[in-house]
Amino acid sequence: QRSNTVDYDENLTRARTQVQNFFFDQHTRTVSIGVLRTRVPHVTAAFEVAIGDPVSTVRFAVIEALTPRFDEYLAQAQNLRVLFIALNDEVFRIRLAAIRVIARLTDLNPAYILPALRQTLVQILVELRYGSTPRPQEEGARLLTHLIEAAPGLVRPYLPAIIRALLPRLADKNVGVATAVLGTIEKVAQTSVGEDQNSCDTLDAAATHYSES
């Protein structure tokens, strides 16, 4: 077990170093827009290679390194396409990192991002309402929490559907699912303040009942 942990840490350190070497000025150790501009033709290719890397720590390190300083380039359609591939990664924390970056870019390229994120939202809700496997439901609830936090304007029109999908899962026998859903409901309640008082009251009552049970 310790050997696996050491290998994981070494892979993650190596991956982060590779990302820094690509994006950062080697003298100042800061993001160099000049360097980035000269490498723009290679950014998409680098993303595609990184997202397809068999080592999950490499894929995660690349997504994690995409700070807001790169948003101008990340918002381009060819780079967004690759980010949405990461949104379907088999490793949950990579999907989580990807959805945070994508949601952050919404205002820069809404025509591309909003339809795709709506589709992601629908997929999460379908899994929550009709799925029978705990792990995807728990991960879906956690993804939904971060999506609501990062892009509240996107989810507001879908609050009734979100609430309908979440409330039955509060009574889920799987503690992980119920806990993740409760966290999502709290985030929904914060987002729906001033939007729909009935929804707020329903969520508050449900959360109170869960906490007392």
CSV table of C-alpha atoms in Angstrom, one decimal:
chain,number,residue,atom,x,y,z
A,1,GLN,CA,0.0,0.0,0.0
A,2,ARG,CA,2.8,2.4,0.9
A,3,SER,CA,4.6,1.6,-2.4
A,4,ASN,CA,1.4,2.5,-4.3
A,5,THR,CA,1.2,5.8,-2.5
A,6,VAL,CA,4.8,6.6,-3.2
A,7,ASP,CA,4.3,5.8,-6.9
A,8,TYR,CA,1.2,8.0,-7.0
A,9,ASP,CA,3.0,10.9,-5.4
A,10,GLU,CA,5.9,10.6,-7.7
A,11,ASN,CA,3.7,10.4,-10.8
A,12,LEU,CA,1.7,13.5,-9.6
A,13,THR,CA,4.9,15.5,-9.0
A,14,ARG,CA,6.3,14.5,-12.3
A,15,ALA,CA,3.1,15.4,-14.1
A,16,ARG,CA,2.9,18.8,-12.5
A,17,THR,CA,6.5,19.5,-13.4
A,18,GLN,CA,5.7,18.7,-17.0
A,19,VAL,CA,2.8,21.0,-17.0
A,20,GLN,CA,4.8,23.8,-15.5
A,21,ASN,CA,7.5,23.4,-18.0
A,22,PHE,CA,5.0,23.8,-20.8
A,23,PHE,CA,3.0,26.7,-19.4
A,24,PHE,CA,5.5,28.6,-17.2
A,25,ASP,CA,8.4,30.9,-17.8
A,26,GLN,CA,11.5,29.0,-16.7
A,27,HIS,CA,13.2,32.1,-15.3
A,28,THR,CA,10.4,33.8,-13.4
A,29,ARG,CA,8.5,30.6,-12.6
A,30,THR,CA,5.3,32.4,-13.4
A,31,VAL,CA,2.8,32.1,-16.2
A,32,SER,CA,4.2,33.8,-19.2
A,33,ILE,CA,1.6,35.0,-21.7
A,34,GLY,CA,4.4,35.6,-24.2
A,35,VAL,CA,5.5,32.0,-23.9
A,36,LEU,CA,1.9,30.8,-24.0
A,37,ARG,CA,1.2,32.8,-27.2
A,38,THR,CA,4.1,31.2,-29.0
A,39,ARG,CA,2.7,27.8,-28.0
A,40,VAL,CA,-1.0,28.3,-28.8
A,41,PRO,CA,-0.8,26.1,-31.9
A,42,HIS,CA,0.3,23.2,-29.7
A,43,VAL,CA,-2.1,23.7,-26.8
A,44,THR,CA,-4.9,21.6,-28.2
A,45,ALA,CA,-2.5,18.9,-29.2
A,46,ALA,CA,-1.0,18.9,-25.7
A,47,PHE,CA,-4.6,18.7,-24.2
A,48,GLU,CA,-5.5,15.8,-26.4
A,49,VAL,CA,-2.3,13.9,-25.4
A,50,ALA,CA,-2.8,14.7,-21.7
A,51,ILE,CA,-6.5,13.7,-21.6
A,52,GLY,CA,-5.7,10.5,-23.3
A,53,ASP,CA,-2.7,9.7,-21.0
A,54,PRO,CA,-3.1,6.3,-19.3
A,55,VAL,CA,-1.8,7.7,-16.0
A,56,SER,CA,-4.7,9.4,-14.2
A,57,THR,CA,-2.3,11.6,-12.2
A,58,VAL,CA,-1.0,13.2,-15.5
A,59,ARG,CA,-4.6,13.9,-16.6
A,60,PHE,CA,-5.5,15.4,-13.2
A,61,ALA,CA,-2.3,17.5,-13.1
A,62,VAL,CA,-3.0,19.0,-16.4
A,63,ILE,CA,-6.6,20.0,-15.5
A,64,GLU,CA,-5.5,21.2,-12.1
A,65,ALA,CA,-2.9,23.6,-13.7
A,66,LEU,CA,-5.5,25.4,-15.8
A,67,THR,CA,-5.8,28.5,-13.7
A,68,PRO,CA,-7.9,31.6,-14.8
A,69,ARG,CA,-4.8,33.0,-16.5
A,70,PHE,CA,-5.4,30.6,-19.3
A,71,ASP,CA,-9.1,31.2,-19.7
A,72,GLU,CA,-8.8,33.3,-22.9
A,73,TYR,CA,-7.3,30.2,-24.6
A,74,LEU,CA,-9.3,27.6,-22.8
A,75,ALA,CA,-12.6,29.2,-24.0
A,76,GLN,CA,-11.7,28.5,-27.6
A,77,ALA,CA,-13.9,25.7,-29.1
A,78,GLN,CA,-11.1,23.3,-29.8
A,79,ASN,CA,-9.9,23.4,-26.2
A,80,LEU,CA,-13.4,23.2,-24.8
A,81,ARG,CA,-14.0,20.1,-26.8
A,82,VAL,CA,-11.1,18.5,-25.0
A,83,LEU,CA,-12.2,19.7,-21.6
A,84,PHE,CA,-15.6,18.1,-22.1
A,85,ILE,CA,-13.8,14.8,-22.9
A,86,ALA,CA,-12.3,15.2,-19.4
A,87,LEU,CA,-15.8,15.6,-18.0
A,88,ASN,CA,-16.4,12.0,-18.9
A,89,ASP,CA,-13.2,10.7,-17.4
A,90,GLU,CA,-13.4,7.4,-15.4
A,91,VAL,CA,-11.7,9.1,-12.4
A,92,PHE,CA,-14.1,11.2,-10.4
A,93,ARG,CA,-11.7,13.9,-9.2
A,94,ILE,CA,-10.7,14.6,-12.9
A,95,ARG,CA,-14.4,15.1,-13.8
A,96,LEU,CA,-14.8,17.3,-10.8
A,97,ALA,CA,-11.7,19.4,-11.8
A,98,ALA,CA,-13.0,19.6,-15.4
A,99,ILE,CA,-16.5,20.8,-14.4
A,100,ARG,CA,-15.0,23.6,-12.3
A,101,VAL,CA,-12.8,24.8,-15.2
A,102,ILE,CA,-15.7,24.6,-17.7
A,103,ALA,CA,-18.2,26.4,-15.5
A,104,ARG,CA,-15.6,29.2,-15.0
A,105,LEU,CA,-15.4,29.7,-18.7
A,106,THR,CA,-19.2,30.0,-19.3
A,107,ASP,CA,-19.2,33.8,-19.7
A,108,LEU,CA,-16.4,33.7,-22.3
A,109,ASN,CA,-18.1,31.2,-24.6
A,110,PRO,CA,-21.7,30.7,-23.6
A,111,ALA,CA,-22.8,29.6,-27.1
A,112,TYR,CA,-20.6,26.5,-26.9
A,113,ILE,CA,-20.6,25.8,-23.1
A,114,LEU,CA,-24.2,26.3,-22.0
A,115,PRO,CA,-25.8,23.6,-24.3
A,116,ALA,CA,-23.2,21.1,-23.3
A,117,LEU,CA,-23.5,21.8,-19.6
A,118,ARG,CA,-27.2,21.6,-19.8
A,119,GLN,CA,-26.8,18.1,-21.3
A,120,THR,CA,-24.5,17.2,-18.4
A,121,LEU,CA,-27.0,18.5,-16.0
A,122,VAL,CA,-29.8,16.4,-17.5
A,123,GLN,CA,-27.5,13.3,-17.4
A,124,ILE,CA,-26.8,13.9,-13.7
A,125,LEU,CA,-30.6,14.3,-12.9
A,126,VAL,CA,-31.5,11.1,-14.8
A,127,GLU,CA,-28.9,9.2,-12.8
A,128,LEU,CA,-30.2,10.6,-9.5
A,129,ARG,CA,-33.8,9.9,-10.3
A,130,TYR,CA,-33.6,6.5,-12.0
A,131,GLY,CA,-30.1,5.1,-11.2
A,132,SER,CA,-29.7,2.1,-9.0
A,133,THR,CA,-26.0,2.1,-8.3
A,134,PRO,CA,-24.9,4.2,-5.3
A,135,ARG,CA,-21.5,5.4,-6.5
A,136,PRO,CA,-22.6,7.1,-9.7
A,137,GLN,CA,-25.4,8.8,-7.7
A,138,GLU,CA,-23.1,10.0,-5.0
A,139,GLU,CA,-20.6,11.3,-7.6
A,140,GLY,CA,-23.4,12.9,-9.6
A,141,ALA,CA,-24.7,14.8,-6.5
A,142,ARG,CA,-21.2,16.1,-5.8
A,143,LEU,CA,-20.7,17.1,-9.4
A,144,LEU,CA,-24.1,18.9,-9.3
A,145,THR,CA,-23.1,20.7,-6.1
A,146,HIS,CA,-20.0,22.1,-7.8
A,147,LEU,CA,-21.9,23.0,-10.9
A,148,ILE,CA,-24.5,24.9,-9.0
A,149,GLU,CA,-21.7,26.8,-7.1
A,150,ALA,CA,-19.7,27.6,-10.2
A,151,ALA,CA,-22.6,28.4,-12.6
A,152,PRO,CA,-25.8,29.3,-10.6
A,153,GLY,CA,-27.3,31.2,-13.5
A,154,LEU,CA,-27.2,28.0,-15.6
A,155,VAL,CA,-29.1,25.9,-13.1
A,156,ARG,CA,-31.7,28.4,-11.8
A,157,PRO,CA,-34.2,27.5,-14.6
A,158,TYR,CA,-33.9,23.9,-13.7
A,159,LEU,CA,-34.3,24.2,-9.9
A,160,PRO,CA,-37.8,22.5,-9.8
A,161,ALA,CA,-36.4,19.5,-11.7
A,162,ILE,CA,-33.3,19.4,-9.6
A,163,ILE,CA,-35.4,19.5,-6.4
A,164,ARG,CA,-37.6,16.6,-7.7
A,165,ALA,CA,-34.5,14.5,-8.4
A,166,LEU,CA,-32.8,15.2,-5.0
A,167,LEU,CA,-35.6,14.9,-2.4
A,168,PRO,CA,-36.3,11.2,-2.8
A,169,ARG,CA,-32.5,10.5,-2.4
A,170,LEU,CA,-32.4,12.0,1.0
A,171,ALA,CA,-33.9,8.7,2.2
A,172,ASP,CA,-31.4,6.6,0.3
A,173,LYS,CA,-30.1,3.6,2.3
A,174,ASN,CA,-26.6,4.4,1.2
A,175,VAL,CA,-25.2,7.0,3.6
A,176,GLY,CA,-22.7,8.3,1.0
A,177,VAL,CA,-25.6,9.1,-1.4
A,178,ALA,CA,-27.8,10.7,1.2
A,179,THR,CA,-25.0,12.8,2.6
A,180,ALA,CA,-23.9,14.0,-0.9
A,181,VAL,CA,-27.5,14.8,-1.8
A,182,LEU,CA,-27.9,16.8,1.5
A,183,GLY,CA,-24.9,18.9,0.5
A,184,THR,CA,-26.4,19.5,-2.9
A,185,ILE,CA,-29.7,20.5,-1.4
A,186,GLU,CA,-28.0,23.1,0.9
A,187,LYS,CA,-26.3,24.6,-2.2
A,188,VAL,CA,-29.6,24.6,-4.1
A,189,ALA,CA,-31.3,26.4,-1.2
A,190,GLN,CA,-28.6,29.1,-1.3
A,191,THR,CA,-29.0,29.5,-5.0
A,192,SER,CA,-32.9,29.6,-5.0
A,193,VAL,CA,-33.1,32.4,-2.4
A,194,GLY,CA,-35.3,35.1,-3.9
A,195,GLU,CA,-36.2,32.8,-6.8
A,196,ASP,CA,-38.8,30.5,-5.5
A,197,GLN,CA,-39.9,30.7,-1.9
A,198,ASN,CA,-41.9,27.5,-2.1
A,199,SER,CA,-38.9,25.6,-3.2
A,200,CYS,CA,-36.8,27.1,-0.4
A,201,ASP,CA,-39.4,26.1,2.2
A,202,THR,CA,-39.5,22.6,0.8
A,203,LEU,CA,-35.8,22.2,0.8
A,204,ASP,CA,-35.5,23.6,4.3
A,205,ALA,CA,-38.1,21.2,5.6
A,206,ALA,CA,-36.5,18.3,3.9
A,207,ALA,CA,-33.0,19.1,5.2
A,208,THR,CA,-34.4,19.6,8.7
A,209,HIS,CA,-36.2,16.3,8.6
A,210,TYR,CA,-33.0,14.5,7.4
A,211,SER,CA,-30.8,16.1,10.1
A,212,GLU,CA,-33.3,15.1,12.8
A,213,SER,CA,-33.8,11.5,11.6
